[in-house]
């Protein structure tokens, strides 16, 4: 059933055209909507339809889908459609090898997170969010015109590593049915350069060969190799969850660097859910900014750099140093090796935040549909002329928070299992220091969610 849908000539192009139209509409709704009133802004971010959709439902859904089913967002993403169209008339330059490794993805994710979100608050200002979306479109157009194949998707998409690494947890995979069939195939249309710009059944534009796919990280599920295969040998199928992680998953240095960043970001996202834990975490950074005389918006830059880069790097380096002192392996080797088992813990933490955030915004949907620009609704809420709270939303929030505690526990259990299994396979001592790090992580995030739910 699923494969028959993917084989259709209208898939994924029809979905991509639809999402392109949605993107354009969201840019239109967000453009020009802004305010200098910080209190009003905190309300406006949830009353403007574009801002509400992008940050409260679209991004959380991308996280949920990637963790559960893999890179299905990439299947319907309009950027791939634009890349496929522009490649035909572009310069078709070769993509430099260092970019293929994913350095630009890690860098751009950090820039969006630290400069975009935590400095210029693109997640709060609808106008800035619209501008950010326009920049992504522009970047896709420029890169697709300069480089061959889909350079944006392969080497520049800011959430490329997030989708790829979270997809290693997924219940589904894109694989061949029989590797022998691929090996014996003489034409191999799925990688034949003569089919690079075919409308239907293109050769892989991500520099992959379906017959050698071992994990979910790199394939963006464009479905073209399935259409190109003359032997009906490509399928999208169910599998055991976390399968890639229980195999020999070897990360690149850019991917390891990305995990460090998202380790800090996911932690921050959940811990700041509860006012008490938010104060505990952020007060030292605020004190530092005050001491240095750093004011808004750059105080957010400093805090983000320390929380999402410096703190995770110090924690993992220290943990790896302690482990290497007993394993007699190098610090960098230990860090790169033992950071992989943390993917389920980070992904489920991000998953938990996505659930909590999306559910808490259900009450904003009716108002945003009635007043898409959101300014009148925001002013009414700000002045007290309108009241947003209700009992059913309160109950839904509690349910989401309790459910998220279970998700966190699952991620911790899988990470713990992977750490122990990895050390056993490599004949190294019990990874007690990494266990302590993961335990501290889960306890901090669980306390924050429980605190918000019950106190």
JSON list of C-alpha atoms in Angstrom, two decimals, residues 171-404:
[
{"chain": "A", "resi": 171, "resn": "UNK", "atom": "CA", "xyz": [10.02, 2.49, 12.98]},
{"chain": "A", "resi": 172, "resn": "UNK", "atom": "CA", "xyz": [10.46, 2.55, 9.19]},
{"chain": "A", "resi": 173, "resn": "UNK", "atom": "CA", "xyz": [13.28, 2.39, 6.67]},
{"chain": "A", "resi": 174, "resn": "UNK", "atom": "CA", "xyz": [13.90, 2.87, 2.94]},
{"chain": "A", "resi": 175, "resn": "UNK", "atom": "CA", "xyz": [15.80, -0.20, 1.75]},
{"chain": "A", "resi": 176, "resn": "UNK", "atom": "CA", "xyz": [16.12, -2.68, -1.09]},
{"chain": "A", "resi": 177, "resn": "UNK", "atom": "CA", "xyz": [14.34, -6.01, -0.80]},
{"chain": "A", "resi": 178, "resn": "UNK", "atom": "CA", "xyz": [17.25, -8.06, -2.11]},
{"chain": "A", "resi": 179, "resn": "UNK", "atom": "CA", "xyz": [20.81, -6.71, -2.33]},
{"chain": "A", "resi": 180, "resn": "UNK", "atom": "CA", "xyz": [21.69, -9.46, -4.80]},
{"chain": "A", "resi": 181, "resn": "UNK", "atom": "CA", "xyz": [19.24, -7.99, -7.30]},
{"chain": "A", "resi": 182, "resn": "UNK", "atom": "CA", "xyz": [21.00, -4.61, -7.06]},
{"chain": "A", "resi": 183, "resn": "UNK", "atom": "CA", "xyz": [24.43, -6.16, -7.45]},
{"chain": "A", "resi": 184, "resn": "UNK", "atom": "CA", "xyz": [23.40, -8.10, -10.54]},
{"chain": "A", "resi": 185, "resn": "UNK", "atom": "CA", "xyz": [21.61, -5.16, -12.16]},
{"chain": "A", "resi": 186, "resn": "UNK", "atom": "CA", "xyz": [23.74, -3.95, -15.07]},
{"chain": "A", "resi": 187, "resn": "UNK", "atom": "CA", "xyz": [22.01, -0.68, -15.92]},
{"chain": "A", "resi": 188, "resn": "UNK", "atom": "CA", "xyz": [21.53, 0.60, -12.37]},
{"chain": "A", "resi": 189, "resn": "UNK", "atom": "CA", "xyz": [19.17, 3.42, -13.43]},
{"chain": "A", "resi": 190, "resn": "UNK", "atom": "CA", "xyz": [18.92, 4.54, -9.80]},
{"chain": "A", "resi": 191, "resn": "UNK", "atom": "CA", "xyz": [22.46, 5.98, -10.05]},
{"chain": "A", "resi": 192, "resn": "UNK", "atom": "CA", "xyz": [22.82, 6.41, -13.81]},
{"chain": "A", "resi": 193, "resn": "UNK", "atom": "CA", "xyz": [24.02, 9.98, -14.51]},
{"chain": "A", "resi": 194, "resn": "UNK", "atom": "CA", "xyz": [22.00, 10.04, -17.71]},
{"chain": "A", "resi": 195, "resn": "UNK", "atom": "CA", "xyz": [18.89, 10.07, -15.51]},
{"chain": "A", "resi": 196, "resn": "UNK", "atom": "CA", "xyz": [20.01, 12.91, -13.22]},
{"chain": "A", "resi": 197, "resn": "UNK", "atom": "CA", "xyz": [17.43, 15.28, -14.62]},
{"chain": "A", "resi": 198, "resn": "UNK", "atom": "CA", "xyz": [14.62, 12.92, -15.56]},
{"chain": "A", "resi": 199, "resn": "UNK", "atom": "CA", "xyz": [11.15, 14.05, -14.46]},
{"chain": "A", "resi": 200, "resn": "UNK", "atom": "CA", "xyz": [10.19, 10.56, -13.33]},
{"chain": "A", "resi": 201, "resn": "UNK", "atom": "CA", "xyz": [12.62, 8.02, -11.88]},
{"chain": "A", "resi": 202, "resn": "UNK", "atom": "CA", "xyz": [15.65, 10.28, -11.47]},
{"chain": "A", "resi": 203, "resn": "UNK", "atom": "CA", "xyz": [19.01, 8.89, -10.43]},
{"chain": "A", "resi": 204, "resn": "UNK", "atom": "CA", "xyz": [19.78, 9.51, -6.76]},
{"chain": "A", "resi": 205, "resn": "UNK", "atom": "CA", "xyz": [20.61, 13.17, -6.18]},
{"chain": "A", "resi": 206, "resn": "UNK", "atom": "CA", "xyz": [22.10, 12.53, -2.73]},
{"chain": "A", "resi": 207, "resn": "UNK", "atom": "CA", "xyz": [25.15, 10.58, -3.91]},
{"chain": "A", "resi": 208, "resn": "UNK", "atom": "CA", "xyz": [23.71, 7.30, -2.55]},
{"chain": "A", "resi": 209, "resn": "UNK", "atom": "CA", "xyz": [23.24, 3.79, -3.95]},
{"chain": "A", "resi": 210, "resn": "UNK", "atom": "CA", "xyz": [20.06, 2.15, -2.61]},
{"chain": "A", "resi": 211, "resn": "UNK", "atom": "CA", "xyz": [21.71, -1.26, -2.55]},
{"chain": "A", "resi": 212, "resn": "UNK", "atom": "CA", "xyz": [24.23, -0.17, 0.08]},
{"chain": "A", "resi": 213, "resn": "UNK", "atom": "CA", "xyz": [21.99, 1.87, 2.42]},
{"chain": "A", "resi": 214, "resn": "UNK", "atom": "CA", "xyz": [22.69, 0.82, 6.01]},
{"chain": "A", "resi": 215, "resn": "UNK", "atom": "CA", "xyz": [20.87, 3.47, 8.04]},
{"chain": "A", "resi": 216, "resn": "UNK", "atom": "CA", "xyz": [18.32, 6.28, 7.75]},
{"chain": "A", "resi": 217, "resn": "UNK", "atom": "CA", "xyz": [20.61, 9.30, 8.02]},
{"chain": "A", "resi": 218, "resn": "UNK", "atom": "CA", "xyz": [21.18, 10.38, 4.43]},
{"chain": "A", "resi": 219, "resn": "UNK", "atom": "CA", "xyz": [18.29, 9.23, 2.23]},
{"chain": "A", "resi": 220, "resn": "UNK", "atom": "CA", "xyz": [15.66, 11.97, 2.02]},
{"chain": "A", "resi": 221, "resn": "UNK", "atom": "CA", "xyz": [12.91, 9.66, 0.70]},
{"chain": "A", "resi": 222, "resn": "UNK", "atom": "CA", "xyz": [12.40, 11.46, -2.59]},
{"chain": "A", "resi": 223, "resn": "UNK", "atom": "CA", "xyz": [11.07, 8.11, -3.97]},
{"chain": "A", "resi": 224, "resn": "UNK", "atom": "CA", "xyz": [12.86, 8.51, -7.31]},
{"chain": "A", "resi": 225, "resn": "UNK", "atom": "CA", "xyz": [15.01, 5.37, -7.02]},
{"chain": "A", "resi": 226, "resn": "UNK", "atom": "CA", "xyz": [11.86, 3.32, -6.43]},
{"chain": "A", "resi": 227, "resn": "UNK", "atom": "CA", "xyz": [10.39, 4.74, -9.63]},
{"chain": "A", "resi": 228, "resn": "UNK", "atom": "CA", "xyz": [13.62, 4.15, -11.55]},
{"chain": "A", "resi": 229, "resn": "UNK", "atom": "CA", "xyz": [14.12, 0.53, -10.41]},
{"chain": "A", "resi": 230, "resn": "UNK", "atom": "CA", "xyz": [13.17, -1.93, -13.20]},
{"chain": "A", "resi": 231, "resn": "UNK", "atom": "CA", "xyz": [13.08, -4.82, -10.72]},
{"chain": "A", "resi": 232, "resn": "UNK", "atom": "CA", "xyz": [10.65, -3.42, -8.14]},
{"chain": "A", "resi": 233, "resn": "UNK", "atom": "CA", "xyz": [13.38, -3.94, -5.55]},
{"chain": "A", "resi": 234, "resn": "UNK", "atom": "CA", "xyz": [13.01, -0.76, -3.43]},
{"chain": "A", "resi": 235, "resn": "UNK", "atom": "CA", "xyz": [10.59, -0.58, -0.51]},
{"chain": "A", "resi": 236, "resn": "UNK", "atom": "CA", "xyz": [9.57, 1.55, 2.46]},
{"chain": "A", "resi": 237, "resn": "UNK", "atom": "CA", "xyz": [9.00, -0.91, 5.27]},
{"chain": "A", "resi": 238, "resn": "UNK", "atom": "CA", "xyz": [8.51, -1.29, 9.00]},
{"chain": "A", "resi": 239, "resn": "UNK", "atom": "CA", "xyz": [11.39, -2.40, 11.20]},
{"chain": "A", "resi": 240, "resn": "UNK", "atom": "CA", "xyz": [12.42, -2.60, 14.84]},
{"chain": "A", "resi": 241, "resn": "UNK", "atom": "CA", "xyz": [12.75, 0.86, 16.43]},
{"chain": "A", "resi": 242, "resn": "UNK", "atom": "CA", "xyz": [16.29, 2.10, 17.13]},
{"chain": "A", "resi": 243, "resn": "UNK", "atom": "CA", "xyz": [17.64, -0.47, 14.65]},
{"chain": "A", "resi": 244, "resn": "UNK", "atom": "CA", "xyz": [20.35, 1.81, 13.25]},
{"chain": "A", "resi": 245, "resn": "UNK", "atom": "CA", "xyz": [21.63, 2.64, 16.72]},
{"chain": "A", "resi": 246, "resn": "UNK", "atom": "CA", "xyz": [22.02, -0.99, 17.71]},
{"chain": "A", "resi": 247, "resn": "UNK", "atom": "CA", "xyz": [24.14, -1.52, 14.60]},
{"chain": "A", "resi": 248, "resn": "UNK", "atom": "CA", "xyz": [27.54, -0.03, 13.86]},
{"chain": "A", "resi": 249, "resn": "UNK", "atom": "CA", "xyz": [26.52, 3.60, 13.42]},
{"chain": "A", "resi": 250, "resn": "UNK", "atom": "CA", "xyz": [29.62, 5.71, 12.87]},
{"chain": "A", "resi": 251, "resn": "UNK", "atom": "CA", "xyz": [29.16, 9.46, 13.04]},
{"chain": "A", "resi": 252, "resn": "UNK", "atom": "CA", "xyz": [31.06, 12.06, 11.07]},
{"chain": "A", "resi": 253, "resn": "UNK", "atom": "CA", "xyz": [32.73, 14.88, 13.03]},
{"chain": "A", "resi": 254, "resn": "UNK", "atom": "CA", "xyz": [30.08, 17.43, 11.87]},
{"chain": "A", "resi": 255, "resn": "UNK", "atom": "CA", "xyz": [27.33, 15.07, 13.06]},
{"chain": "A", "resi": 256, "resn": "UNK", "atom": "CA", "xyz": [29.04, 14.65, 16.44]},
{"chain": "A", "resi": 257, "resn": "UNK", "atom": "CA", "xyz": [29.32, 18.43, 16.69]},
{"chain": "A", "resi": 258, "resn": "UNK", "atom": "CA", "xyz": [25.64, 18.76, 15.87]},
{"chain": "A", "resi": 259, "resn": "UNK", "atom": "CA", "xyz": [24.73, 16.31, 18.65]},
{"chain": "A", "resi": 260, "resn": "UNK", "atom": "CA", "xyz": [26.65, 18.45, 21.13]},
{"chain": "A", "resi": 261, "resn": "UNK", "atom": "CA", "xyz": [24.61, 21.51, 20.12]},
{"chain": "A", "resi": 262, "resn": "UNK", "atom": "CA", "xyz": [21.22, 19.80, 20.17]},
{"chain": "A", "resi": 263, "resn": "UNK", "atom": "CA", "xyz": [22.14, 18.07, 23.47]},
{"chain": "A", "resi": 264, "resn": "UNK", "atom": "CA", "xyz": [22.23, 21.51, 25.08]},
{"chain": "A", "resi": 265, "resn": "UNK", "atom": "CA", "xyz": [19.28, 22.88, 23.13]},
{"chain": "A", "resi": 266, "resn": "UNK", "atom": "CA", "xyz": [16.87, 20.01, 23.90]},
{"chain": "A", "resi": 267, "resn": "UNK", "atom": "CA", "xyz": [17.88, 20.19, 27.56]},
{"chain": "A", "resi": 268, "resn": "UNK", "atom": "CA", "xyz": [17.20, 23.93, 27.65]},
{"chain": "A", "resi": 269, "resn": "UNK", "atom": "CA", "xyz": [13.87, 23.56, 25.88]},
{"chain": "A", "resi": 270, "resn": "UNK", "atom": "CA", "xyz": [12.52, 21.12, 28.47]},
{"chain": "A", "resi": 271, "resn": "UNK", "atom": "CA", "xyz": [14.13, 22.48, 31.64]},
{"chain": "A", "resi": 272, "resn": "UNK", "atom": "CA", "xyz": [12.74, 25.96, 30.96]},
{"chain": "A", "resi": 273, "resn": "UNK", "atom": "CA", "xyz": [9.18, 24.57, 30.84]},
{"chain": "A", "resi": 274, "resn": "UNK", "atom": "CA", "xyz": [8.95, 24.97, 34.62]},
{"chain": "A", "resi": 275, "resn": "UNK", "atom": "CA", "xyz": [9.47, 28.46, 36.01]},
{"chain": "A", "resi": 276, "resn": "UNK", "atom": "CA", "xyz": [11.52, 27.27, 38.98]},
{"chain": "A", "resi": 277, "resn": "UNK", "atom": "CA", "xyz": [14.00, 25.19, 36.98]},
{"chain": "A", "resi": 278, "resn": "UNK", "atom": "CA", "xyz": [14.13, 27.91, 34.32]},
{"chain": "A", "resi": 279, "resn": "UNK", "atom": "CA", "xyz": [15.25, 30.38, 36.98]},
{"chain": "A", "resi": 280, "resn": "UNK", "atom": "CA", "xyz": [17.88, 27.94, 38.29]},
{"chain": "A", "resi": 281, "resn": "UNK", "atom": "CA", "xyz": [19.34, 27.39, 34.85]},
{"chain": "A", "resi": 282, "resn": "UNK", "atom": "CA", "xyz": [19.26, 30.91, 33.45]},
{"chain": "A", "resi": 283, "resn": "UNK", "atom": "CA", "xyz": [20.09, 33.04, 36.51]},
{"chain": "A", "resi": 284, "resn": "UNK", "atom": "CA", "xyz": [23.88, 32.36, 36.35]},
{"chain": "A", "resi": 285, "resn": "UNK", "atom": "CA", "xyz": [23.95, 33.36, 32.68]},
{"chain": "A", "resi": 286, "resn": "UNK", "atom": "CA", "xyz": [21.89, 36.47, 33.35]},
{"chain": "A", "resi": 287, "resn": "UNK", "atom": "CA", "xyz": [24.29, 37.38, 36.17]},
{"chain": "A", "resi": 288, "resn": "UNK", "atom": "CA", "xyz": [27.21, 36.97, 33.77]},
{"chain": "A", "resi": 289, "resn": "UNK", "atom": "CA", "xyz": [25.57, 39.19, 31.17]},
{"chain": "A", "resi": 290, "resn": "UNK", "atom": "CA", "xyz": [24.85, 41.82, 33.81]},
{"chain": "A", "resi": 291, "resn": "UNK", "atom": "CA", "xyz": [28.44, 41.64, 35.03]},
{"chain": "A", "resi": 292, "resn": "UNK", "atom": "CA", "xyz": [29.78, 42.12, 31.51]},
{"chain": "A", "resi": 293, "resn": "UNK", "atom": "CA", "xyz": [27.26, 44.84, 30.69]},
{"chain": "A", "resi": 294, "resn": "UNK", "atom": "CA", "xyz": [25.74, 42.84, 27.83]},
{"chain": "A", "resi": 295, "resn": "UNK", "atom": "CA", "xyz": [22.16, 43.85, 27.07]},
{"chain": "A", "resi": 296, "resn": "UNK", "atom": "CA", "xyz": [19.39, 42.69, 24.74]},
{"chain": "A", "resi": 297, "resn": "UNK", "atom": "CA", "xyz": [19.55, 41.23, 22.16]},
{"chain": "A", "resi": 298, "resn": "UNK", "atom": "CA", "xyz": [23.16, 40.11, 22.58]},
{"chain": "A", "resi": 299, "resn": "UNK", "atom": "CA", "xyz": [22.61, 38.69, 26.06]},
{"chain": "A", "resi": 300, "resn": "UNK", "atom": "CA", "xyz": [20.65, 35.94, 24.30]},
{"chain": "A", "resi": 301, "resn": "UNK", "atom": "CA", "xyz": [23.66, 35.27, 22.08]},
{"chain": "A", "resi": 302, "resn": "UNK", "atom": "CA", "xyz": [25.98, 34.81, 25.04]},
{"chain": "A", "resi": 303, "resn": "UNK", "atom": "CA", "xyz": [23.52, 32.59, 26.90]},
{"chain": "A", "resi": 304, "resn": "UNK", "atom": "CA", "xyz": [22.92, 30.43, 23.81]},
{"chain": "A", "resi": 305, "resn": "UNK", "atom": "CA", "xyz": [26.65, 30.06, 23.10]},
{"chain": "A", "resi": 306, "resn": "UNK", "atom": "CA", "xyz": [27.30, 28.93, 26.65]},
{"chain": "A", "resi": 307, "resn": "UNK", "atom": "CA", "xyz": [24.29, 26.62, 26.91]},
{"chain": "A", "resi": 308, "resn": "UNK", "atom": "CA", "xyz": [24.33, 25.04, 23.45]},
{"chain": "A", "resi": 309, "resn": "UNK", "atom": "CA", "xyz": [28.04, 24.93, 22.70]},
{"chain": "A", "resi": 310, "resn": "UNK", "atom": "CA", "xyz": [30.42, 25.57, 25.60]},
{"chain": "A", "resi": 311, "resn": "UNK", "atom": "CA", "xyz": [28.55, 23.64, 28.32]},
{"chain": "A", "resi": 312, "resn": "UNK", "atom": "CA", "xyz": [27.93, 20.47, 26.23]},
{"chain": "A", "resi": 313, "resn": "UNK", "atom": "CA", "xyz": [31.51, 20.52, 24.93]},
{"chain": "A", "resi": 314, "resn": "UNK", "atom": "CA", "xyz": [32.90, 20.83, 28.46]},
{"chain": "A", "resi": 315, "resn": "UNK", "atom": "CA", "xyz": [30.59, 18.13, 29.84]},
{"chain": "A", "resi": 316, "resn": "UNK", "atom": "CA", "xyz": [31.35, 15.60, 27.10]},
{"chain": "A", "resi": 317, "resn": "UNK", "atom": "CA", "xyz": [35.07, 16.39, 27.06]},
{"chain": "A", "resi": 318, "resn": "UNK", "atom": "CA", "xyz": [35.31, 15.93, 30.82]},
{"chain": "A", "resi": 319, "resn": "UNK", "atom": "CA", "xyz": [33.25, 12.73, 30.69]},
{"chain": "A", "resi": 320, "resn": "UNK", "atom": "CA", "xyz": [35.34, 11.40, 27.81]},
{"chain": "A", "resi": 321, "resn": "UNK", "atom": "CA", "xyz": [38.56, 12.29, 29.66]},
{"chain": "A", "resi": 322, "resn": "UNK", "atom": "CA", "xyz": [37.41, 10.37, 32.72]},
{"chain": "A", "resi": 323, "resn": "UNK", "atom": "CA", "xyz": [36.36, 7.38, 30.61]},
{"chain": "A", "resi": 324, "resn": "UNK", "atom": "CA", "xyz": [39.61, 7.41, 28.62]},
{"chain": "A", "resi": 325, "resn": "UNK", "atom": "CA", "xyz": [41.59, 7.35, 31.87]},
{"chain": "A", "resi": 326, "resn": "UNK", "atom": "CA", "xyz": [40.20, 3.88, 32.59]},
{"chain": "A", "resi": 327, "resn": "UNK", "atom": "CA", "xyz": [39.73, 2.61, 29.03]},
{"chain": "A", "resi": 328, "resn": "UNK", "atom": "CA", "xyz": [43.21, 3.78, 27.91]},
{"chain": "A", "resi": 329, "resn": "UNK", "atom": "CA", "xyz": [41.71, 5.17, 24.71]},
{"chain": "A", "resi": 330, "resn": "UNK", "atom": "CA", "xyz": [42.03, 8.74, 23.47]},
{"chain": "A", "resi": 331, "resn": "UNK", "atom": "CA", "xyz": [39.69, 11.48, 24.64]},
{"chain": "A", "resi": 332, "resn": "UNK", "atom": "CA", "xyz": [38.52, 12.37, 21.11]},
{"chain": "A", "resi": 333, "resn": "UNK", "atom": "CA", "xyz": [37.98, 8.68, 20.29]},
{"chain": "A", "resi": 334, "resn": "UNK", "atom": "CA", "xyz": [35.87, 8.23, 23.42]},
{"chain": "A", "resi": 335, "resn": "UNK", "atom": "CA", "xyz": [33.83, 11.37, 22.74]},
{"chain": "A", "resi": 336, "resn": "UNK", "atom": "CA", "xyz": [33.06, 10.50, 19.14]},
{"chain": "A", "resi": 337, "resn": "UNK", "atom": "CA", "xyz": [32.30, 6.86, 20.02]},
{"chain": "A", "resi": 338, "resn": "UNK", "atom": "CA", "xyz": [30.13, 7.34, 23.08]},
{"chain": "A", "resi": 339, "resn": "UNK", "atom": "CA", "xyz": [28.18, 10.37, 21.91]},
{"chain": "A", "resi": 340, "resn": "UNK", "atom": "CA", "xyz": [26.17, 8.17, 19.52]},
{"chain": "A", "resi": 341, "resn": "UNK", "atom": "CA", "xyz": [24.15, 6.37, 22.26]},
{"chain": "A", "resi": 342, "resn": "UNK", "atom": "CA", "xyz": [22.89, 9.76, 23.42]},
{"chain": "A", "resi": 343, "resn": "UNK", "atom": "CA", "xyz": [20.81, 10.19, 20.24]},
{"chain": "A", "resi": 344, "resn": "UNK", "atom": "CA", "xyz": [17.70, 8.43, 21.66]},
{"chain": "A", "resi": 345, "resn": "UNK", "atom": "CA", "xyz": [17.87, 10.46, 24.88]},
{"chain": "A", "resi": 346, "resn": "UNK", "atom": "CA", "xyz": [18.19, 13.75, 22.99]},
{"chain": "A", "resi": 347, "resn": "UNK", "atom": "CA", "xyz": [15.56, 12.80, 20.40]},
{"chain": "A", "resi": 348, "resn": "UNK", "atom": "CA", "xyz": [12.99, 11.75, 23.01]},
{"chain": "A", "resi": 349, "resn": "UNK", "atom": "CA", "xyz": [13.69, 14.91, 25.01]},
{"chain": "A", "resi": 350, "resn": "UNK", "atom": "CA", "xyz": [13.02, 16.94, 21.87]},
{"chain": "A", "resi": 351, "resn": "UNK", "atom": "CA", "xyz": [9.99, 14.72, 21.20]},
{"chain": "A", "resi": 352, "resn": "UNK", "atom": "CA", "xyz": [8.65, 15.42, 24.70]},
{"chain": "A", "resi": 353, "resn": "UNK", "atom": "CA", "xyz": [9.03, 19.17, 24.21]},
{"chain": "A", "resi": 354, "resn": "UNK", "atom": "CA", "xyz": [7.27, 18.94, 20.83]},
{"chain": "A", "resi": 355, "resn": "UNK", "atom": "CA", "xyz": [4.28, 17.17, 22.39]},
{"chain": "A", "resi": 356, "resn": "UNK", "atom": "CA", "xyz": [4.02, 19.62, 25.30]},
{"chain": "A", "resi": 357, "resn": "UNK", "atom": "CA", "xyz": [4.32, 22.67, 23.06]},
{"chain": "A", "resi": 358, "resn": "UNK", "atom": "CA", "xyz": [1.87, 21.57, 20.38]},
{"chain": "A", "resi": 359, "resn": "UNK", "atom": "CA", "xyz": [-0.79, 20.45, 22.84]},
{"chain": "A", "resi": 360, "resn": "UNK", "atom": "CA", "xyz": [-0.52, 23.66, 24.85]},
{"chain": "A", "resi": 361, "resn": "UNK", "atom": "CA", "xyz": [-1.27, 25.72, 21.72]},
{"chain": "A", "resi": 362, "resn": "UNK", "atom": "CA", "xyz": [-4.53, 23.95, 20.78]},
{"chain": "A", "resi": 363, "resn": "UNK", "atom": "CA", "xyz": [-6.54, 26.75, 22.41]},
{"chain": "A", "resi": 364, "resn": "UNK", "atom": "CA", "xyz": [-4.95, 29.31, 20.10]},
{"chain": "A", "resi": 365, "resn": "UNK", "atom": "CA", "xyz": [-6.14, 27.68, 16.87]},
{"chain": "A", "resi": 366, "resn": "UNK", "atom": "CA", "xyz": [-9.74, 29.07, 16.74]},
{"chain": "A", "resi": 367, "resn": "UNK", "atom": "CA", "xyz": [-8.60, 32.63, 17.40]},
{"chain": "A", "resi": 368, "resn": "UNK", "atom": "CA", "xyz": [-5.80, 32.43, 14.84]},
{"chain": "A", "resi": 369, "resn": "UNK", "atom": "CA", "xyz": [-8.23, 31.17, 12.19]},
{"chain": "A", "resi": 370, "resn": "UNK", "atom": "CA", "xyz": [-10.63, 34.04, 12.90]},
{"chain": "A", "resi": 371, "resn": "UNK", "atom": "CA", "xyz": [-7.87, 36.67, 13.05]},
{"chain": "A", "resi": 372, "resn": "UNK", "atom": "CA", "xyz": [-4.93, 35.28, 10.99]},
{"chain": "A", "resi": 373, "resn": "UNK", "atom": "CA", "xyz": [-2.76, 38.38, 11.47]},
{"chain": "A", "resi": 374, "resn": "UNK", "atom": "CA", "xyz": [-3.29, 37.99, 15.21]},
{"chain": "A", "resi": 375, "resn": "UNK", "atom": "CA", "xyz": [-2.75, 41.60, 16.25]},
{"chain": "A", "resi": 376, "resn": "UNK", "atom": "CA", "xyz": [-6.34, 42.32, 17.35]},
{"chain": "A", "resi": 377, "resn": "UNK", "atom": "CA", "xyz": [-6.56, 39.07, 19.29]},
{"chain": "A", "resi": 378, "resn": "UNK", "atom": "CA", "xyz": [-3.21, 39.72, 20.94]},
{"chain": "A", "resi": 379, "resn": "UNK", "atom": "CA", "xyz": [-4.29, 43.22, 22.03]},
{"chain": "A", "resi": 380, "resn": "UNK", "atom": "CA", "xyz": [-7.56, 41.87, 23.42]},
{"chain": "A", "resi": 381, "resn": "UNK", "atom": "CA", "xyz": [-5.74, 39.23, 25.43]},
{"chain": "A", "resi": 382, "resn": "UNK", "atom": "CA", "xyz": [-3.15, 41.77, 26.58]},
{"chain": "A", "resi": 383, "resn": "UNK", "atom": "CA", "xyz": [-5.75, 44.24, 27.86]},
{"chain": "A", "resi": 384, "resn": "UNK", "atom": "CA", "xyz": [-7.91, 41.54, 29.46]},
{"chain": "A", "resi": 385, "resn": "UNK", "atom": "CA", "xyz": [-10.80, 42.04, 27.03]},
{"chain": "A", "resi": 386, "resn": "UNK", "atom": "CA", "xyz": [-10.44, 38.38, 26.09]},
{"chain": "A", "resi": 387, "resn": "UNK", "atom": "CA", "xyz": [-9.56, 35.36, 28.25]},
{"chain": "A", "resi": 388, "resn": "UNK", "atom": "CA", "xyz": [-7.74, 32.36, 26.75]},
{"chain": "A", "resi": 389, "resn": "UNK", "atom": "CA", "xyz": [-7.70, 29.80, 29.58]},
{"chain": "A", "resi": 390, "resn": "UNK", "atom": "CA", "xyz": [-10.15, 26.92, 29.85]},
{"chain": "A", "resi": 391, "resn": "UNK", "atom": "CA", "xyz": [-10.43, 23.63, 31.72]},
{"chain": "A", "resi": 392, "resn": "UNK", "atom": "CA", "xyz": [-10.13, 21.28, 28.75]},
{"chain": "A", "resi": 393, "resn": "UNK", "atom": "CA", "xyz": [-6.83, 22.88, 27.71]},
{"chain": "A", "resi": 394, "resn": "UNK", "atom": "CA", "xyz": [-5.56, 22.59, 31.30]},
{"chain": "A", "resi": 395, "resn": "UNK", "atom": "CA", "xyz": [-6.42, 18.87, 31.31]},
{"chain": "A", "resi": 396, "resn": "UNK", "atom": "CA", "xyz": [-4.81, 18.31, 27.92]},
{"chain": "A", "resi": 397, "resn": "UNK", "atom": "CA", "xyz": [-1.63, 20.01, 29.11]},
{"chain": "A", "resi": 398, "resn": "UNK", "atom": "CA", "xyz": [-1.43, 17.73, 32.15]},
{"chain": "A", "resi": 399, "resn": "UNK", "atom": "CA", "xyz": [-1.95, 14.66, 29.99]},
{"chain": "A", "resi": 400, "resn": "UNK", "atom": "CA", "xyz": [0.79, 15.77, 27.57]},
{"chain": "A", "resi": 401, "resn": "UNK", "atom": "CA", "xyz": [3.20, 16.38, 30.43]},
{"chain": "A", "resi": 402, "resn": "UNK", "atom": "CA", "xyz": [2.63, 12.96, 31.99]},
{"chain": "A", "resi": 403, "resn": "UNK", "atom": "CA", "xyz": [2.94, 11.30, 28.57]},
{"chain": "A", "resi": 404, "resn": "UNK", "atom": "CA", "xyz": [6.20, 13.14, 28.01]}
]
